[in-house]
Short mmCIF file of C-alpha atoms and ligand atoms in Angstrom, two decimals:
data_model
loop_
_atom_site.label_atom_id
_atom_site.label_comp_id
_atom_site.label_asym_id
_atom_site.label_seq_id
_atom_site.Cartn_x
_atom_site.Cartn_y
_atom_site.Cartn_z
CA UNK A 1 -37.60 17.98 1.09
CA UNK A 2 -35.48 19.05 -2.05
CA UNK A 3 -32.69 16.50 -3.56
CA UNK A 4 -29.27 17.47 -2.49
CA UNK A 5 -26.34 17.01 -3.71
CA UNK A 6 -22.81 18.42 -3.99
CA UNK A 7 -19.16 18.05 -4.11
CA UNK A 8 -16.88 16.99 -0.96
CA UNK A 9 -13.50 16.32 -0.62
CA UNK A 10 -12.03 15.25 2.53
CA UNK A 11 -8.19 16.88 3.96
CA UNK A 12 -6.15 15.75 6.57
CA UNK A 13 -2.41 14.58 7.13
CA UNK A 14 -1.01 11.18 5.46
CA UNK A 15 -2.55 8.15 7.39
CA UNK A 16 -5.33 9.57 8.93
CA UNK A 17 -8.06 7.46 7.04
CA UNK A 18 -8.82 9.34 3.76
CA UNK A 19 -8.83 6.44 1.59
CA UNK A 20 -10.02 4.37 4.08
CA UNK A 21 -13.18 5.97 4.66
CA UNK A 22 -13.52 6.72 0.60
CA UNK A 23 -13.17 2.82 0.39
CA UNK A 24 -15.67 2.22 3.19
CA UNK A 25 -17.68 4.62 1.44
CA UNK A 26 -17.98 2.81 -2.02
CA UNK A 27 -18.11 -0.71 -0.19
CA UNK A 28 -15.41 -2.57 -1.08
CA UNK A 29 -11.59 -2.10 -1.31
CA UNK A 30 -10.81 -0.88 -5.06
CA UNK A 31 -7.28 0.21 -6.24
CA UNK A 32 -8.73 3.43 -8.06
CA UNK A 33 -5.90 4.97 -10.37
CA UNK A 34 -6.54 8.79 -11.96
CA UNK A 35 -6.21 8.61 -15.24
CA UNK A 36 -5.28 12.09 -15.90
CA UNK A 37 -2.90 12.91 -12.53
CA UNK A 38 -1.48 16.10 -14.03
CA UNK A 39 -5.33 17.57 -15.12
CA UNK A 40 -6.39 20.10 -12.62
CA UNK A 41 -10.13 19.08 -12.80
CA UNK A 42 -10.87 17.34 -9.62
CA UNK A 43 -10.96 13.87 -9.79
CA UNK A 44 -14.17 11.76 -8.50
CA UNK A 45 -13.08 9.00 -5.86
CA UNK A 46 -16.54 7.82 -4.86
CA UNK A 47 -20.28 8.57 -5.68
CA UNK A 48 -23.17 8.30 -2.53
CA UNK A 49 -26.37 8.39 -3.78
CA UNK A 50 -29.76 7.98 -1.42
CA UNK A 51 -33.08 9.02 -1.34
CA UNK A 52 -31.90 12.86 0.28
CA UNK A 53 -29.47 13.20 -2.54
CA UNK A 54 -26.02 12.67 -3.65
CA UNK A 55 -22.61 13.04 -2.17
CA UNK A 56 -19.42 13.30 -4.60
CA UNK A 57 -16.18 12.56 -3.04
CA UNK A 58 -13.51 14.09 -5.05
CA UNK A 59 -9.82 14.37 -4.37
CA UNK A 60 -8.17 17.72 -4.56
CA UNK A 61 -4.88 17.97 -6.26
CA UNK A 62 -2.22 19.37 -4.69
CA UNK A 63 -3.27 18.85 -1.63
CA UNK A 64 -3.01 14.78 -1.67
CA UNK A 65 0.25 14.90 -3.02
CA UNK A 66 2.12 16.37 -0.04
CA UNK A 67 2.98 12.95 1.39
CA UNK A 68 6.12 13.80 4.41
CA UNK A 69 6.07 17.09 3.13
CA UNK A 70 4.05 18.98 5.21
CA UNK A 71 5.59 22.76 4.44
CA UNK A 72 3.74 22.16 0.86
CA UNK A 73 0.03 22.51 3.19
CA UNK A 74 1.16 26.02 3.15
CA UNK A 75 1.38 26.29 -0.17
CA UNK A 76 -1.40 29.02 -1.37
CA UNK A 77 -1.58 27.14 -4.96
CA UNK A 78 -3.53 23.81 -3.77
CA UNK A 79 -6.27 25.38 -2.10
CA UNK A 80 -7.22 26.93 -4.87
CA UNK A 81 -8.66 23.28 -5.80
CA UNK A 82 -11.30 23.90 -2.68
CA UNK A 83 -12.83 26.42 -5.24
CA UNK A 84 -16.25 24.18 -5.96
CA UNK A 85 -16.30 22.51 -3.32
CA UNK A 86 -19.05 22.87 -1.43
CA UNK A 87 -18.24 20.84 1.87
CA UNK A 88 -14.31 19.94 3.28
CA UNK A 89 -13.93 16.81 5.68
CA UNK A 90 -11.08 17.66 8.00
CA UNK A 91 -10.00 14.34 9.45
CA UNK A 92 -8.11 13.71 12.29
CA UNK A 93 -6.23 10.75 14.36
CA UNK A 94 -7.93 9.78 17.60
CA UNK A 95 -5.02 7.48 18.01
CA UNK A 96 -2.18 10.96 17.81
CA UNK A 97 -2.07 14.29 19.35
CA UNK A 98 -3.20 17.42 17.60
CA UNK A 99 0.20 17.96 15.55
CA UNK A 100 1.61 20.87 13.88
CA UNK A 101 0.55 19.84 10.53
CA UNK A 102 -3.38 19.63 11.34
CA UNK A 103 -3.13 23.02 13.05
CA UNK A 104 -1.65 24.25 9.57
CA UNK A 105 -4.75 22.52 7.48
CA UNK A 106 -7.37 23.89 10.48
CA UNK A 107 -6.08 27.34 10.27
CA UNK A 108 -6.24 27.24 5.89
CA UNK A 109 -9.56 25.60 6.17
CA UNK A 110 -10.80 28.31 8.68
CA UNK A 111 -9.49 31.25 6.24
CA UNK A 112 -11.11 29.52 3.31
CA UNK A 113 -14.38 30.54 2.46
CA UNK A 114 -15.96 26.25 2.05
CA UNK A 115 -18.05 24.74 4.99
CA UNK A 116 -16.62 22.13 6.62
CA UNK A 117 -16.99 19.70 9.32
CA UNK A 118 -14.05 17.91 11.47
CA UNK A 119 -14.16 14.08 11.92
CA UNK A 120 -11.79 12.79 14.26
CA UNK A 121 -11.07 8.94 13.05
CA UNK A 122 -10.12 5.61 13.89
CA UNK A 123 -12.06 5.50 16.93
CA UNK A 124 -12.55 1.48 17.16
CA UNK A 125 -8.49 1.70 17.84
CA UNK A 126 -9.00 3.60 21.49
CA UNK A 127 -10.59 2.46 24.36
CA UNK A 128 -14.08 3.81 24.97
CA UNK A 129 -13.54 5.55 27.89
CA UNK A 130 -10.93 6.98 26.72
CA UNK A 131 -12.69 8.91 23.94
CA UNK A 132 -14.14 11.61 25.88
CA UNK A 133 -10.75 12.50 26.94
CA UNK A 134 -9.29 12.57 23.27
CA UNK A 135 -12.09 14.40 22.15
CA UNK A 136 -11.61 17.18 25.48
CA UNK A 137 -7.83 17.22 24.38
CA UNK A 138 -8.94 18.27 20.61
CA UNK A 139 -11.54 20.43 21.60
CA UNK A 140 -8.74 22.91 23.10
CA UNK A 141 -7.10 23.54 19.66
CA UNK A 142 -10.40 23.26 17.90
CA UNK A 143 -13.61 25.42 18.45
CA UNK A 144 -16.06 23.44 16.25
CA UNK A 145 -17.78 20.01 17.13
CA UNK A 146 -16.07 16.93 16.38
CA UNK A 147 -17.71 14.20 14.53
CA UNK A 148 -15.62 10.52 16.10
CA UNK A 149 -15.83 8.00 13.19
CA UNK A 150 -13.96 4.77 12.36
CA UNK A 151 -13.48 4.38 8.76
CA UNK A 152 -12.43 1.09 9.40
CA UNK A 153 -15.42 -0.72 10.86
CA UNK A 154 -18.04 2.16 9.49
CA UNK A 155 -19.04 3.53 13.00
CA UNK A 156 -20.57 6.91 12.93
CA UNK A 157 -20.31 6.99 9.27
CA UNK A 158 -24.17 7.59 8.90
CA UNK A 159 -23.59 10.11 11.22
CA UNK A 160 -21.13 12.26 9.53
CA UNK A 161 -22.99 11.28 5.98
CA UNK A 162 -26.51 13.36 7.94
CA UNK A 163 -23.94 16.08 8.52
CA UNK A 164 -22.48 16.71 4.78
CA UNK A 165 -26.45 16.70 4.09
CA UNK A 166 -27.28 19.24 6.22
CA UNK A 167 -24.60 21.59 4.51
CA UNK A 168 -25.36 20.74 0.93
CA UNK A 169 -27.36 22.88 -1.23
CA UNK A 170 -30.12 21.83 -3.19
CA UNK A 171 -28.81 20.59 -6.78
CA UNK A 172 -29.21 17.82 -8.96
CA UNK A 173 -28.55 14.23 -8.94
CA UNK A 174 -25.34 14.32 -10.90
CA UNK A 175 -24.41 10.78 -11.65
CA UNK A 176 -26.98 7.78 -11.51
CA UNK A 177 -27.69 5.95 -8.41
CA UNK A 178 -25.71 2.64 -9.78
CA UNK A 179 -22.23 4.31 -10.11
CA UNK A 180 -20.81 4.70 -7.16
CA UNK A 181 -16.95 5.54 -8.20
CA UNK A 182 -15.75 7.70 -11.02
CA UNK A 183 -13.79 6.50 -13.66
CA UNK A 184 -16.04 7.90 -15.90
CA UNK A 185 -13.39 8.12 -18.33
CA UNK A 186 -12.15 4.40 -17.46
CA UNK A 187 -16.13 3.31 -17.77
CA UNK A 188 -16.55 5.28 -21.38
CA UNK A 189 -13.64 3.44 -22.12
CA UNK A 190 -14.60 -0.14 -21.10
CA UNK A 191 -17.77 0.79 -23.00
CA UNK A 192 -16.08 1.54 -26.24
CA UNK A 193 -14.67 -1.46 -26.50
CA UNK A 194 -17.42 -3.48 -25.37
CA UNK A 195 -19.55 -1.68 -28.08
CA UNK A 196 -16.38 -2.99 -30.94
CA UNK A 197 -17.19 -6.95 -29.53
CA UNK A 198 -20.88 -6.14 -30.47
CA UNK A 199 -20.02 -4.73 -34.26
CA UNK A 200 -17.66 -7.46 -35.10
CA UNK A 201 -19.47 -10.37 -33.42
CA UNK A 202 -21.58 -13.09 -33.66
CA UNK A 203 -24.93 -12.22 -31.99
CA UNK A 204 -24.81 -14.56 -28.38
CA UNK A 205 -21.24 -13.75 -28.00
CA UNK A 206 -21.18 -10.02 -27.34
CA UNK A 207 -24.06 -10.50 -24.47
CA UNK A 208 -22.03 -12.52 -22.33
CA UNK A 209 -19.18 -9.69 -22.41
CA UNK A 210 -17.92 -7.36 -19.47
CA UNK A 211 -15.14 -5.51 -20.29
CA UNK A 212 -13.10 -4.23 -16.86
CA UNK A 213 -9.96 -1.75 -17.14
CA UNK A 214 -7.29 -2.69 -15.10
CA UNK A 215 -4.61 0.18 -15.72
CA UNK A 216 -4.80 3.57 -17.18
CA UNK A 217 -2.01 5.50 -16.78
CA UNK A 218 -0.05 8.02 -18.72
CA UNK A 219 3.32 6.93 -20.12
CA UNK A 220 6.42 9.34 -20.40
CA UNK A 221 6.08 9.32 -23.70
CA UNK A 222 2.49 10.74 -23.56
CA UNK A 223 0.79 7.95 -24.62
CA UNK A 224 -1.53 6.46 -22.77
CA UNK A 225 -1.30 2.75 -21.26
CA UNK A 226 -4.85 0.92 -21.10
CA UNK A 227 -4.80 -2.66 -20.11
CA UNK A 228 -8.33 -3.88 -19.85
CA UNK A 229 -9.37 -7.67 -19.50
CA UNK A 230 -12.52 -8.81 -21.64
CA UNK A 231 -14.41 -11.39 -19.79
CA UNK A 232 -16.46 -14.11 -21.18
CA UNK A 233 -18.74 -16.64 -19.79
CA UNK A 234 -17.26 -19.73 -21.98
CA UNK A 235 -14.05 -21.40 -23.32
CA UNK A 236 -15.55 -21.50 -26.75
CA UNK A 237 -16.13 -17.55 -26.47
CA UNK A 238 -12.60 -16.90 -25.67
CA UNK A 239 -11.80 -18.48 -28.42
CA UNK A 240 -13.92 -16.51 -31.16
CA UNK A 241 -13.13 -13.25 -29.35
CA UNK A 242 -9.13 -13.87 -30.04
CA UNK A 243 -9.84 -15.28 -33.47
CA UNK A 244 -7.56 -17.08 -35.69
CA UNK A 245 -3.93 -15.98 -35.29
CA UNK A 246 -5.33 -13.08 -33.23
CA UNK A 247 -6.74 -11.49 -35.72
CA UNK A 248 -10.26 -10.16 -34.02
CA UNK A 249 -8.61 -9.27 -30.69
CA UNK A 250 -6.76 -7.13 -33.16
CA UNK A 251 -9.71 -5.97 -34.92
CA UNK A 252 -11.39 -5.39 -32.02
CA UNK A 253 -8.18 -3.48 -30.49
CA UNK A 254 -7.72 -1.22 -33.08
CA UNK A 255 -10.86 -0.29 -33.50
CA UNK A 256 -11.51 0.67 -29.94
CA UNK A 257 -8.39 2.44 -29.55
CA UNK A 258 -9.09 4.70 -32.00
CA UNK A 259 -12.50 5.97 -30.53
CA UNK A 260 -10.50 6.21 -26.66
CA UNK A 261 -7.75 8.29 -28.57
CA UNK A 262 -10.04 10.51 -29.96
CA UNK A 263 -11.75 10.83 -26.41
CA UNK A 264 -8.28 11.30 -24.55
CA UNK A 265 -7.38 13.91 -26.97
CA UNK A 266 -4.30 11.38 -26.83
CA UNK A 267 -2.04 8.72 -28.45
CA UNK A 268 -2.97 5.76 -26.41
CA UNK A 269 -1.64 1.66 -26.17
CA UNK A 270 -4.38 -0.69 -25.67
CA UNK A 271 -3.88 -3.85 -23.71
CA UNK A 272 -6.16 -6.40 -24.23
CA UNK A 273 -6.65 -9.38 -22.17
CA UNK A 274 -9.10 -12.60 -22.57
CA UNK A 275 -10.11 -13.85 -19.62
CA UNK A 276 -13.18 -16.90 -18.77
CA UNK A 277 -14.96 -15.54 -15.45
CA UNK A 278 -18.19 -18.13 -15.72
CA UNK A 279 -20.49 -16.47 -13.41
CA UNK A 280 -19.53 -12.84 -13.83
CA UNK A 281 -22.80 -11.61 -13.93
CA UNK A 282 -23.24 -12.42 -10.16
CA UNK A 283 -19.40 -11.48 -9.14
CA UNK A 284 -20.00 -8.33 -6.85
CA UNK A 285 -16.61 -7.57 -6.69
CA UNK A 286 -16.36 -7.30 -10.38
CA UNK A 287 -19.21 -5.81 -11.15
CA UNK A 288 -18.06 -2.92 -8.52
CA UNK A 289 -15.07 -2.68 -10.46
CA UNK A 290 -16.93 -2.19 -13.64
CA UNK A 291 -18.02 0.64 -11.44
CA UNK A 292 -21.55 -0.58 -10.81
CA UNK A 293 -22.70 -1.35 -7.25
CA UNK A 294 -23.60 -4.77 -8.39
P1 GDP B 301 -4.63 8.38 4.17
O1 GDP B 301 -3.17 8.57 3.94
O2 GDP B 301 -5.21 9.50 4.97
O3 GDP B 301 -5.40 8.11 2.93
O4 GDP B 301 -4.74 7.09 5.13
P2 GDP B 301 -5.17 5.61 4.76
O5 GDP B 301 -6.63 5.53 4.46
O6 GDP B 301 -4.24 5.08 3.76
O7 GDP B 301 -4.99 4.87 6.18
C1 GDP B 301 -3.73 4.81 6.83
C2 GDP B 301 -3.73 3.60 7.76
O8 GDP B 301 -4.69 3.77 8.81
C3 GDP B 301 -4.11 2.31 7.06
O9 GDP B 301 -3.30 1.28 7.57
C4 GDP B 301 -5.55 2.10 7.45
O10 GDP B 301 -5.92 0.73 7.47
C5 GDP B 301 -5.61 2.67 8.84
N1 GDP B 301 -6.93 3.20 9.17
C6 GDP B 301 -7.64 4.13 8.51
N2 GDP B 301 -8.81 4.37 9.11
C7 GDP B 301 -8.86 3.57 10.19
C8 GDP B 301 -9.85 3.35 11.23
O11 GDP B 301 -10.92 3.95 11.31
N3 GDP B 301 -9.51 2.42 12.19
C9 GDP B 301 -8.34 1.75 12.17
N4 GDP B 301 -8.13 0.86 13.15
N5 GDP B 301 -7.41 1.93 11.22
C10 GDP B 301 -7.66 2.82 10.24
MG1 MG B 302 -4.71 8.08 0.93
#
């Protein structure tokens, strides 16, 4: 069987699940910020990757950012994000009724021209008899099969993952099997300063280095806030990456900053933080947030 892979992005009223089942999805509970919130490119909020192929989650503008606002659904302009995407997750509330605002994302999912597949979450919160019944009750507004899931406790996630499968195309593997959130731009930019510790250091130093960005967000003033924390393996590191008065953390600072500028096509403030993290290397949690599965 071919690879697959494509582009998914999953719809649905506020508190459904979205970003608990994205979260479920990359394995661990990250706070993942976009850097560029105003960019219309779609932005990656988790990577799946197995032997079939490769699943990108991605969030679609617009349609997110209706929070108790549910007239803005209607609004023509955010679907226009679905365009390249190549399956949509409709999720639903097995713990609420069918509501006015689902039957206004069904019926612009059912006009749009993108595959999609309904998942009705949060299962694990209703009694398991009383499923079949919830499931009867959505089946009268909603023609297709229903996929139950709980994004909290993972039940039925394999399931639905199968599903997306079966509706992707053939394509590439897009991203490689160890990233399993975006960030690219937040990774490039850990990178680039990593890379600075490696010019302007002594050899053993550098090694012991990871280099995790914290915040990225966009100022009013345009610029762009970065505060990333460098951790070393040992006190006496710390102390040659700030330097005397300071002076390498600057060096290192300035140096880096003017690489991520030139990548952000932006003025940008760089943060940088010092911190000792002995055992780094075997921190999962860290190393996820590096954006490696660890
Ligand atoms: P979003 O607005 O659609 O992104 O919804 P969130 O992912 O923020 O979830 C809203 C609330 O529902 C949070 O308190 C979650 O912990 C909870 N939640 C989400 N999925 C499940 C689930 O499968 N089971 C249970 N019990 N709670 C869930
Ligand atoms: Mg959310």
């Amino acid at each position: 069987m071919s690879f697959k892979s494509g582009f998914v992005t999953i719809i649905g009223r506020p508190n459904v699940g979205k970003s608990t089942l994205v979260n479920y999805l990359i394995g661990e509970k990250i706070s993942i910020t976009s850097p560029r919130p105003q960019t219309t490119r779609n932005s990656i909020k988790a990577i799946y990757t197995e032997d079939a192929g490769q699943i990108i989650f991605v969030d679609t503008p617009g349609i997110y950012k209706t929070k108790n606002d549910l007239d803005k659904y209607m609004v023509n302009e955010a679907y226009k994000s679905l365009e390249g995407i190549d399956v949509i997750i409709f999720m639903l509330d097995a713990t609420e009724k069918f509501q006015k605002g689902d039957q206004i994302i069904y019926n612009q999912i059912k006009n749009s021209s993108n595959p999609f597949l309904i998942v009705l979450n949060k299962i694990d919160k209703v009694k398991k008899k009383e499923l079949p019944n919830i499931l009867k009750d959505y089946n009268k507004r909603i023609e297709e099969n229903i996929i139950p899931i709980s994004s909290k406790t993972g039940r039925n996630v394999n399931n639905l993952i199968n599903e997306i499968f079966e509706l992707l195309p053939a394509g590439p593997q897009y991203y490689p099997d160890d990233m399993i959130t975006d960030q690219i731009e937040q990774f490039i930019v850990a990178e680039m300063i990593r890379e600075k510790t490696f010019y302007l250091l002594r050899e053993e130093v550098p090694f012991g280095i990871a280099v995790v960005i914290e915040e990225m967000k966009e100022r009013n003033d345009e610029t762009m806030y970065i505060r990333a924390n460098i951790y070393v393996e040992k006190k006496s590191h710390k102390g040659i990456i700030i330097g005397k008065n300071g002076k390498m953390l600057k060096k290192i600072g300035t140096r880096a900053r003017k690489d991520v500028e030139k990548l952000l096509q932006q003025k940008v403030y760089l943060d940088l933080w010092v911190k000792i993290e002995k055992d780094w290397r075997d921190d999962e949690n860290l190393l996820r947030r590096m954006g490696y599965k660890g």
